[in-house]
């Protein structure tokens, strides 16, 4: 059984990490159900385990938090839905690659409910939207904008951290970092793509598409 938790307002990052670590431990001990936790954060940057100092362009702009999740620098802030995913891979198959693929498909399936065709790219973490209406990069590479980020951590095969999808954040806030270490391409959101989607709309789609992405019965 997966418990869905939605916290209104803005949740501090350290508070979120403490909650996730405690919940993951309780899940491993058999004392709590798996959980998906939906939050928004105040403006901040997080540095994953592969973050490079040069990719933090404005270090004094927002608080910077070191994170145990995989990946590089990311931005979190109001208007972005963060879904923290605390699932027991001991029961779902100990396959990290397959798990990440399910997270990617979950995001892509969610975006499809709003008519967007999200794509993944080898070597570029996250979910991307082709932007053929924008000029290509200087080397001729077609322009693509990132709409969702993925970064997880496993402890005793229980996951925490998760995904983030841009609904209507201030896209200018991403300029303080090189998002996920990928220069050139941009960042977009559901509202930036011309879709009047609310956070509640996205939450409904996330819950619906989660059931499809993770429909396979957990291994026993």
PDB file of C-alpha atoms in Angstrom:
ATOM      1  CA  UNK A   1       0.000   0.000   0.000  1.00  0.00           C
ATOM      2  CA  UNK A   2       1.339   3.422  -0.986  1.00  0.00           C
ATOM      3  CA  UNK A   3       0.326   6.383   1.168  1.00  0.00           C
ATOM      4  CA  UNK A   4      -0.051   9.713  -0.631  1.00  0.00           C
ATOM      5  CA  UNK A   5       0.825  12.749   1.468  1.00  0.00           C
ATOM      6  CA  UNK A   6       0.318  16.335   0.304  1.00  0.00           C
ATOM      7  CA  UNK A   7       1.758  19.149   2.411  1.00  0.00           C
ATOM      8  CA  UNK A   8       0.364  22.643   1.707  1.00  0.00           C
ATOM      9  CA  UNK A   9       2.538  25.735   1.735  1.00  0.00           C
ATOM     10  CA  UNK A  10       6.327  25.634   1.527  1.00  0.00           C
ATOM     11  CA  UNK A  11       8.358  22.882   3.190  1.00  0.00           C
ATOM     12  CA  UNK A  12      11.951  23.503   4.262  1.00  0.00           C
ATOM     13  CA  UNK A  13      14.514  21.291   2.553  1.00  0.00           C
ATOM     14  CA  UNK A  14      16.239  20.020   5.699  1.00  0.00           C
ATOM     15  CA  UNK A  15      12.839  19.232   7.190  1.00  0.00           C
ATOM     16  CA  UNK A  16      11.993  17.235   4.072  1.00  0.00           C
ATOM     17  CA  UNK A  17      15.236  15.258   4.171  1.00  0.00           C
ATOM     18  CA  UNK A  18      14.723  14.392   7.843  1.00  0.00           C
ATOM     19  CA  UNK A  19      11.195  13.186   7.144  1.00  0.00           C
ATOM     20  CA  UNK A  20      12.299  11.072   4.167  1.00  0.00           C
ATOM     21  CA  UNK A  21      15.154   9.439   6.034  1.00  0.00           C
ATOM     22  CA  UNK A  22      12.922   8.555   8.969  1.00  0.00           C
ATOM     23  CA  UNK A  23      10.163   7.238   6.722  1.00  0.00           C
ATOM     24  CA  UNK A  24      12.594   5.174   4.622  1.00  0.00           C
ATOM     25  CA  UNK A  25      13.972   3.575   7.789  1.00  0.00           C
ATOM     26  CA  UNK A  26      10.462   2.812   9.012  1.00  0.00           C
ATOM     27  CA  UNK A  27       9.545   1.269   5.656  1.00  0.00           C
ATOM     28  CA  UNK A  28      12.619  -0.966   5.765  1.00  0.00           C
ATOM     29  CA  UNK A  29      11.734  -2.022   9.304  1.00  0.00           C
ATOM     30  CA  UNK A  30       8.187  -2.880   8.263  1.00  0.00           C
ATOM     31  CA  UNK A  31       6.779  -0.155  10.494  1.00  0.00           C
ATOM     32  CA  UNK A  32       5.326   2.123   7.791  1.00  0.00           C
ATOM     33  CA  UNK A  33       3.759   1.916   4.346  1.00  0.00           C
ATOM     34  CA  UNK A  34       5.501   3.128   1.221  1.00  0.00           C
ATOM     35  CA  UNK A  35       4.769   6.770   0.509  1.00  0.00           C
ATOM     36  CA  UNK A  36       4.659   9.479  -2.142  1.00  0.00           C
ATOM     37  CA  UNK A  37       5.050  12.916  -0.570  1.00  0.00           C
ATOM     38  CA  UNK A  38       4.004  15.980  -2.588  1.00  0.00           C
ATOM     39  CA  UNK A  39       5.576  19.279  -1.514  1.00  0.00           C
ATOM     40  CA  UNK A  40       6.750  22.698  -2.653  1.00  0.00           C
ATOM     41  CA  UNK A  41       9.948  24.289  -1.368  1.00  0.00           C
ATOM     42  CA  UNK A  42      11.003  27.902  -0.872  1.00  0.00           C
ATOM     43  CA  UNK A  43      13.587  29.010  -3.480  1.00  0.00           C
ATOM     44  CA  UNK A  44      16.797  26.998  -3.052  1.00  0.00           C
ATOM     45  CA  UNK A  45      19.486  25.088  -4.891  1.00  0.00           C
ATOM     46  CA  UNK A  46      20.531  21.532  -4.129  1.00  0.00           C
ATOM     47  CA  UNK A  47      23.894  19.983  -4.953  1.00  0.00           C
ATOM     48  CA  UNK A  48      23.757  16.277  -5.727  1.00  0.00           C
ATOM     49  CA  UNK A  49      26.635  13.871  -5.313  1.00  0.00           C
ATOM     50  CA  UNK A  50      28.048  14.745  -8.761  1.00  0.00           C
ATOM     51  CA  UNK A  51      27.700  18.545  -8.452  1.00  0.00           C
ATOM     52  CA  UNK A  52      30.564  20.671  -9.811  1.00  0.00           C
ATOM     53  CA  UNK A  53      31.397  23.954  -8.080  1.00  0.00           C
ATOM     54  CA  UNK A  54      31.636  25.765 -11.423  1.00  0.00           C
ATOM     55  CA  UNK A  55      27.964  25.021 -12.122  1.00  0.00           C
ATOM     56  CA  UNK A  56      26.823  27.185  -9.190  1.00  0.00           C
ATOM     57  CA  UNK A  57      26.804  30.529 -10.985  1.00  0.00           C
ATOM     58  CA  UNK A  58      25.324  32.757  -8.249  1.00  0.00           C
ATOM     59  CA  UNK A  59      26.208  31.129  -4.915  1.00  0.00           C
ATOM     60  CA  UNK A  60      24.699  33.897  -2.781  1.00  0.00           C
ATOM     61  CA  UNK A  61      21.329  34.070  -4.519  1.00  0.00           C
ATOM     62  CA  UNK A  62      19.457  31.334  -2.648  1.00  0.00           C
ATOM     63  CA  UNK A  63      20.370  28.828   0.065  1.00  0.00           C
ATOM     64  CA  UNK A  64      22.439  25.917  -1.258  1.00  0.00           C
ATOM     65  CA  UNK A  65      21.912  22.480   0.268  1.00  0.00           C
ATOM     66  CA  UNK A  66      24.211  19.521  -0.206  1.00  0.00           C
ATOM     67  CA  UNK A  67      22.114  16.504  -1.085  1.00  0.00           C
ATOM     68  CA  UNK A  68      22.791  12.777  -0.927  1.00  0.00           C
ATOM     69  CA  UNK A  69      20.743  12.177  -4.060  1.00  0.00           C
ATOM     70  CA  UNK A  70      22.400  11.403  -7.351  1.00  0.00           C
ATOM     71  CA  UNK A  71      22.938  14.127  -9.929  1.00  0.00           C
ATOM     72  CA  UNK A  72      24.253  17.673  -9.979  1.00  0.00           C
ATOM     73  CA  UNK A  73      22.699  21.086  -9.210  1.00  0.00           C
ATOM     74  CA  UNK A  74      18.945  21.545  -9.250  1.00  0.00           C
ATOM     75  CA  UNK A  75      16.584  24.361  -8.316  1.00  0.00           C
ATOM     76  CA  UNK A  76      13.463  23.958  -6.199  1.00  0.00           C
ATOM     77  CA  UNK A  77      10.932  26.684  -5.506  1.00  0.00           C
ATOM     78  CA  UNK A  78       7.293  27.745  -5.419  1.00  0.00           C
ATOM     79  CA  UNK A  79       5.333  26.613  -8.458  1.00  0.00           C
ATOM     80  CA  UNK A  80       7.316  23.410  -8.808  1.00  0.00           C
ATOM     81  CA  UNK A  81       5.827  20.138  -7.654  1.00  0.00           C
ATOM     82  CA  UNK A  82       8.311  17.900  -5.892  1.00  0.00           C
ATOM     83  CA  UNK A  83       7.236  14.284  -5.459  1.00  0.00           C
ATOM     84  CA  UNK A  84       9.383  12.444  -2.947  1.00  0.00           C
ATOM     85  CA  UNK A  85       9.220   8.727  -3.639  1.00  0.00           C
ATOM     86  CA  UNK A  86       9.725   6.337  -0.741  1.00  0.00           C
ATOM     87  CA  UNK A  87       9.299   2.857  -2.184  1.00  0.00           C
ATOM     88  CA  UNK A  88      10.713  -0.496  -1.077  1.00  0.00           C
ATOM     89  CA  UNK A  89      12.736  -2.025  -3.882  1.00  0.00           C
ATOM     90  CA  UNK A  90      13.251  -5.105  -1.730  1.00  0.00           C
ATOM     91  CA  UNK A  91       9.633  -5.834  -2.609  1.00  0.00           C
ATOM     92  CA  UNK A  92       9.653  -4.318  -6.096  1.00  0.00           C
ATOM     93  CA  UNK A  93      12.804  -5.887  -7.502  1.00  0.00           C
ATOM     94  CA  UNK A  94      16.333  -4.656  -6.787  1.00  0.00           C
ATOM     95  CA  UNK A  95      16.889  -3.115 -10.196  1.00  0.00           C
ATOM     96  CA  UNK A  96      17.943   0.526 -10.032  1.00  0.00           C
ATOM     97  CA  UNK A  97      17.894   1.067 -13.788  1.00  0.00           C
ATOM     98  CA  UNK A  98      14.378  -0.347 -14.108  1.00  0.00           C
ATOM     99  CA  UNK A  99      13.240   1.793 -11.185  1.00  0.00           C
ATOM    100  CA  UNK A 100      14.577   4.993 -12.737  1.00  0.00           C
ATOM    101  CA  UNK A 101      12.933   4.058 -16.033  1.00  0.00           C
ATOM    102  CA  UNK A 102       9.619   3.688 -14.234  1.00  0.00           C
ATOM    103  CA  UNK A 103      10.060   7.138 -12.714  1.00  0.00           C
ATOM    104  CA  UNK A 104      10.787   8.537 -16.177  1.00  0.00           C
ATOM    105  CA  UNK A 105       7.740   6.832 -17.654  1.00  0.00           C
ATOM    106  CA  UNK A 106       5.650   8.092 -14.748  1.00  0.00           C
ATOM    107  CA  UNK A 107       6.614  11.681 -15.573  1.00  0.00           C
ATOM    108  CA  UNK A 108       6.150  11.190 -19.328  1.00  0.00           C
ATOM    109  CA  UNK A 109       2.735   9.611 -18.825  1.00  0.00           C
ATOM    110  CA  UNK A 110       1.723  12.475 -16.522  1.00  0.00           C
ATOM    111  CA  UNK A 111       2.759  15.108 -19.068  1.00  0.00           C
ATOM    112  CA  UNK A 112       0.851  13.237 -21.783  1.00  0.00           C
ATOM    113  CA  UNK A 113      -2.369  13.924 -19.883  1.00  0.00           C
ATOM    114  CA  UNK A 114      -1.821  17.594 -20.762  1.00  0.00           C
ATOM    115  CA  UNK A 115      -0.929  16.925 -24.397  1.00  0.00           C
ATOM    116  CA  UNK A 116       2.855  17.210 -23.959  1.00  0.00           C
ATOM    117  CA  UNK A 117       5.272  14.681 -25.428  1.00  0.00           C
ATOM    118  CA  UNK A 118       8.075  14.364 -22.903  1.00  0.00           C
ATOM    119  CA  UNK A 119      11.251  12.584 -23.958  1.00  0.00           C
ATOM    120  CA  UNK A 120      14.396  11.252 -22.306  1.00  0.00           C
ATOM    121  CA  UNK A 121      17.917  11.649 -23.654  1.00  0.00           C
ATOM    122  CA  UNK A 122      20.958   9.438 -23.176  1.00  0.00           C
ATOM    123  CA  UNK A 123      23.416  11.258 -20.940  1.00  0.00           C
ATOM    124  CA  UNK A 124      20.906  13.963 -19.975  1.00  0.00           C
ATOM    125  CA  UNK A 125      18.960  13.250 -16.823  1.00  0.00           C
ATOM    126  CA  UNK A 126      15.329  14.326 -16.625  1.00  0.00           C
ATOM    127  CA  UNK A 127      12.448  14.755 -19.044  1.00  0.00           C
ATOM    128  CA  UNK A 128      12.734  17.075 -22.038  1.00  0.00           C
ATOM    129  CA  UNK A 129      10.403  18.796 -24.489  1.00  0.00           C
ATOM    130  CA  UNK A 130      11.560  19.446 -28.074  1.00  0.00           C
ATOM    131  CA  UNK A 131      11.273  23.160 -28.966  1.00  0.00           C
ATOM    132  CA  UNK A 132      11.481  23.294 -32.773  1.00  0.00           C
ATOM    133  CA  UNK A 133      10.075  26.834 -32.747  1.00  0.00           C
ATOM    134  CA  UNK A 134      13.227  28.085 -30.988  1.00  0.00           C
ATOM    135  CA  UNK A 135      16.585  28.662 -32.705  1.00  0.00           C
ATOM    136  CA  UNK A 136      18.952  25.674 -32.515  1.00  0.00           C
ATOM    137  CA  UNK A 137      22.119  25.725 -30.449  1.00  0.00           C
ATOM    138  CA  UNK A 138      25.264  27.172 -32.084  1.00  0.00           C
ATOM    139  CA  UNK A 139      26.403  23.704 -33.139  1.00  0.00           C
ATOM    140  CA  UNK A 140      23.077  23.085 -34.872  1.00  0.00           C
ATOM    141  CA  UNK A 141      21.649  20.834 -32.156  1.00  0.00           C
ATOM    142  CA  UNK A 142      17.849  21.229 -31.968  1.00  0.00           C
ATOM    143  CA  UNK A 143      16.728  23.154 -28.908  1.00  0.00           C
ATOM    144  CA  UNK A 144      15.088  21.240 -26.073  1.00  0.00           C
ATOM    145  CA  UNK A 145      13.831  22.482 -22.709  1.00  0.00           C
ATOM    146  CA  UNK A 146      13.800  20.544 -19.476  1.00  0.00           C
ATOM    147  CA  UNK A 147      10.485  20.301 -17.667  1.00  0.00           C
ATOM    148  CA  UNK A 148      11.208  17.658 -15.022  1.00  0.00           C
ATOM    149  CA  UNK A 149      14.175  16.473 -12.973  1.00  0.00           C
ATOM    150  CA  UNK A 150      14.853  13.072 -11.433  1.00  0.00           C
ATOM    151  CA  UNK A 151      17.253  12.298  -8.611  1.00  0.00           C
ATOM    152  CA  UNK A 152      17.043   9.409  -6.160  1.00  0.00           C
ATOM    153  CA  UNK A 153      18.914   7.783  -3.326  1.00  0.00           C
ATOM    154  CA  UNK A 154      18.605   4.245  -2.017  1.00  0.00           C
ATOM    155  CA  UNK A 155      19.248   3.143   1.540  1.00  0.00           C
ATOM    156  CA  UNK A 156      18.850  -0.563   2.246  1.00  0.00           C
ATOM    157  CA  UNK A 157      16.984  -0.661  -1.084  1.00  0.00           C
ATOM    158  CA  UNK A 158      14.346   1.841   0.033  1.00  0.00           C
ATOM    159  CA  UNK A 159      14.202   4.922  -2.192  1.00  0.00           C
ATOM    160  CA  UNK A 160      13.908   8.545  -1.221  1.00  0.00           C
ATOM    161  CA  UNK A 161      14.219  11.908  -2.988  1.00  0.00           C
ATOM    162  CA  UNK A 162      12.419  11.575  -6.351  1.00  0.00           C
ATOM    163  CA  UNK A 163      11.105  13.829  -9.111  1.00  0.00           C
ATOM    164  CA  UNK A 164      10.197  17.463  -9.688  1.00  0.00           C
ATOM    165  CA  UNK A 165       7.919  18.899 -12.379  1.00  0.00           C
ATOM    166  CA  UNK A 166       7.743  22.587 -13.250  1.00  0.00           C
ATOM    167  CA  UNK A 167       4.166  23.837 -13.100  1.00  0.00           C
ATOM    168  CA  UNK A 168       4.685  27.623 -12.822  1.00  0.00           C
ATOM    169  CA  UNK A 169       7.973  28.413 -11.076  1.00  0.00           C
ATOM    170  CA  UNK A 170       9.967  31.558 -11.742  1.00  0.00           C
ATOM    171  CA  UNK A 171      12.105  30.204 -14.585  1.00  0.00           C
ATOM    172  CA  UNK A 172      14.581  33.027 -14.047  1.00  0.00           C
ATOM    173  CA  UNK A 173      15.623  31.339 -10.803  1.00  0.00           C
ATOM    174  CA  UNK A 174      17.227  28.517 -12.797  1.00  0.00           C
ATOM    175  CA  UNK A 175      19.791  30.989 -14.176  1.00  0.00           C
ATOM    176  CA  UNK A 176      21.799  30.792 -10.960  1.00  0.00           C
ATOM    177  CA  UNK A 177      22.982  27.273 -11.800  1.00  0.00           C
ATOM    178  CA  UNK A 178      23.805  25.092 -14.767  1.00  0.00           C
ATOM    179  CA  UNK A 179      20.818  22.776 -14.239  1.00  0.00           C
ATOM    180  CA  UNK A 180      22.050  19.193 -13.876  1.00  0.00           C
ATOM    181  CA  UNK A 181      25.321  20.278 -15.455  1.00  0.00           C
ATOM    182  CA  UNK A 182      23.729  20.659 -18.903  1.00  0.00           C
ATOM    183  CA  UNK A 183      24.524  23.942 -20.637  1.00  0.00           C
ATOM    184  CA  UNK A 184      22.825  25.356 -23.732  1.00  0.00           C
ATOM    185  CA  UNK A 185      19.376  23.858 -23.431  1.00  0.00           C
ATOM    186  CA  UNK A 186      16.724  25.698 -21.446  1.00  0.00           C
ATOM    187  CA  UNK A 187      14.069  25.084 -18.811  1.00  0.00           C
ATOM    188  CA  UNK A 188      10.319  25.270 -19.246  1.00  0.00           C
ATOM    189  CA  UNK A 189       7.094  24.654 -17.330  1.00  0.00           C
ATOM    190  CA  UNK A 190       3.530  23.617 -17.985  1.00  0.00           C
ATOM    191  CA  UNK A 191       2.346  27.239 -17.850  1.00  0.00           C
ATOM    192  CA  UNK A 192       5.288  28.399 -19.977  1.00  0.00           C
ATOM    193  CA  UNK A 193       4.105  25.890 -22.596  1.00  0.00           C
ATOM    194  CA  UNK A 194       0.742  27.706 -22.651  1.00  0.00           C
ATOM    195  CA  UNK A 195      -1.157  25.249 -20.444  1.00  0.00           C
ATOM    196  CA  UNK A 196      -3.278  26.701 -17.614  1.00  0.00           C
ATOM    197  CA  UNK A 197      -2.467  23.779 -15.307  1.00  0.00           C
ATOM    198  CA  UNK A 198      -2.755  24.120 -11.529  1.00  0.00           C
ATOM    199  CA  UNK A 199      -0.843  22.193  -8.903  1.00  0.00           C
ATOM    200  CA  UNK A 200      -4.047  20.300  -8.072  1.00  0.00           C
ATOM    201  CA  UNK A 201      -4.458  19.348 -11.742  1.00  0.00           C
ATOM    202  CA  UNK A 202      -0.932  17.953 -11.799  1.00  0.00           C
ATOM    203  CA  UNK A 203      -1.425  16.050  -8.550  1.00  0.00           C
ATOM    204  CA  UNK A 204      -4.471  14.279  -9.958  1.00  0.00           C
ATOM    205  CA  UNK A 205      -2.523  13.310 -13.079  1.00  0.00           C
ATOM    206  CA  UNK A 206       0.468  12.147 -11.020  1.00  0.00           C
ATOM    207  CA  UNK A 207      -1.682   9.821  -8.942  1.00  0.00           C
ATOM    208  CA  UNK A 208      -3.461   8.423 -11.978  1.00  0.00           C
ATOM    209  CA  UNK A 209      -0.304   7.827 -14.000  1.00  0.00           C
ATOM    210  CA  UNK A 210       1.569   6.373 -11.015  1.00  0.00           C
ATOM    211  CA  UNK A 211      -0.865   3.493 -10.971  1.00  0.00           C
ATOM    212  CA  UNK A 212      -0.046   2.774 -14.602  1.00  0.00           C
ATOM    213  CA  UNK A 213       3.722   3.194 -14.276  1.00  0.00           C
ATOM    214  CA  UNK A 214       3.939   1.008 -11.191  1.00  0.00           C
ATOM    215  CA  UNK A 215       1.060  -1.338 -11.975  1.00  0.00           C
ATOM    216  CA  UNK A 216       3.180  -4.461 -11.799  1.00  0.00           C
ATOM    217  CA  UNK A 217       2.605  -6.237  -8.520  1.00  0.00           C
ATOM    218  CA  UNK A 218       5.531  -5.991  -6.101  1.00  0.00           C
ATOM    219  CA  UNK A 219       7.741  -9.083  -5.981  1.00  0.00           C
ATOM    220  CA  UNK A 220       7.267 -11.231  -2.910  1.00  0.00           C
TER     221      UNK A 220
END
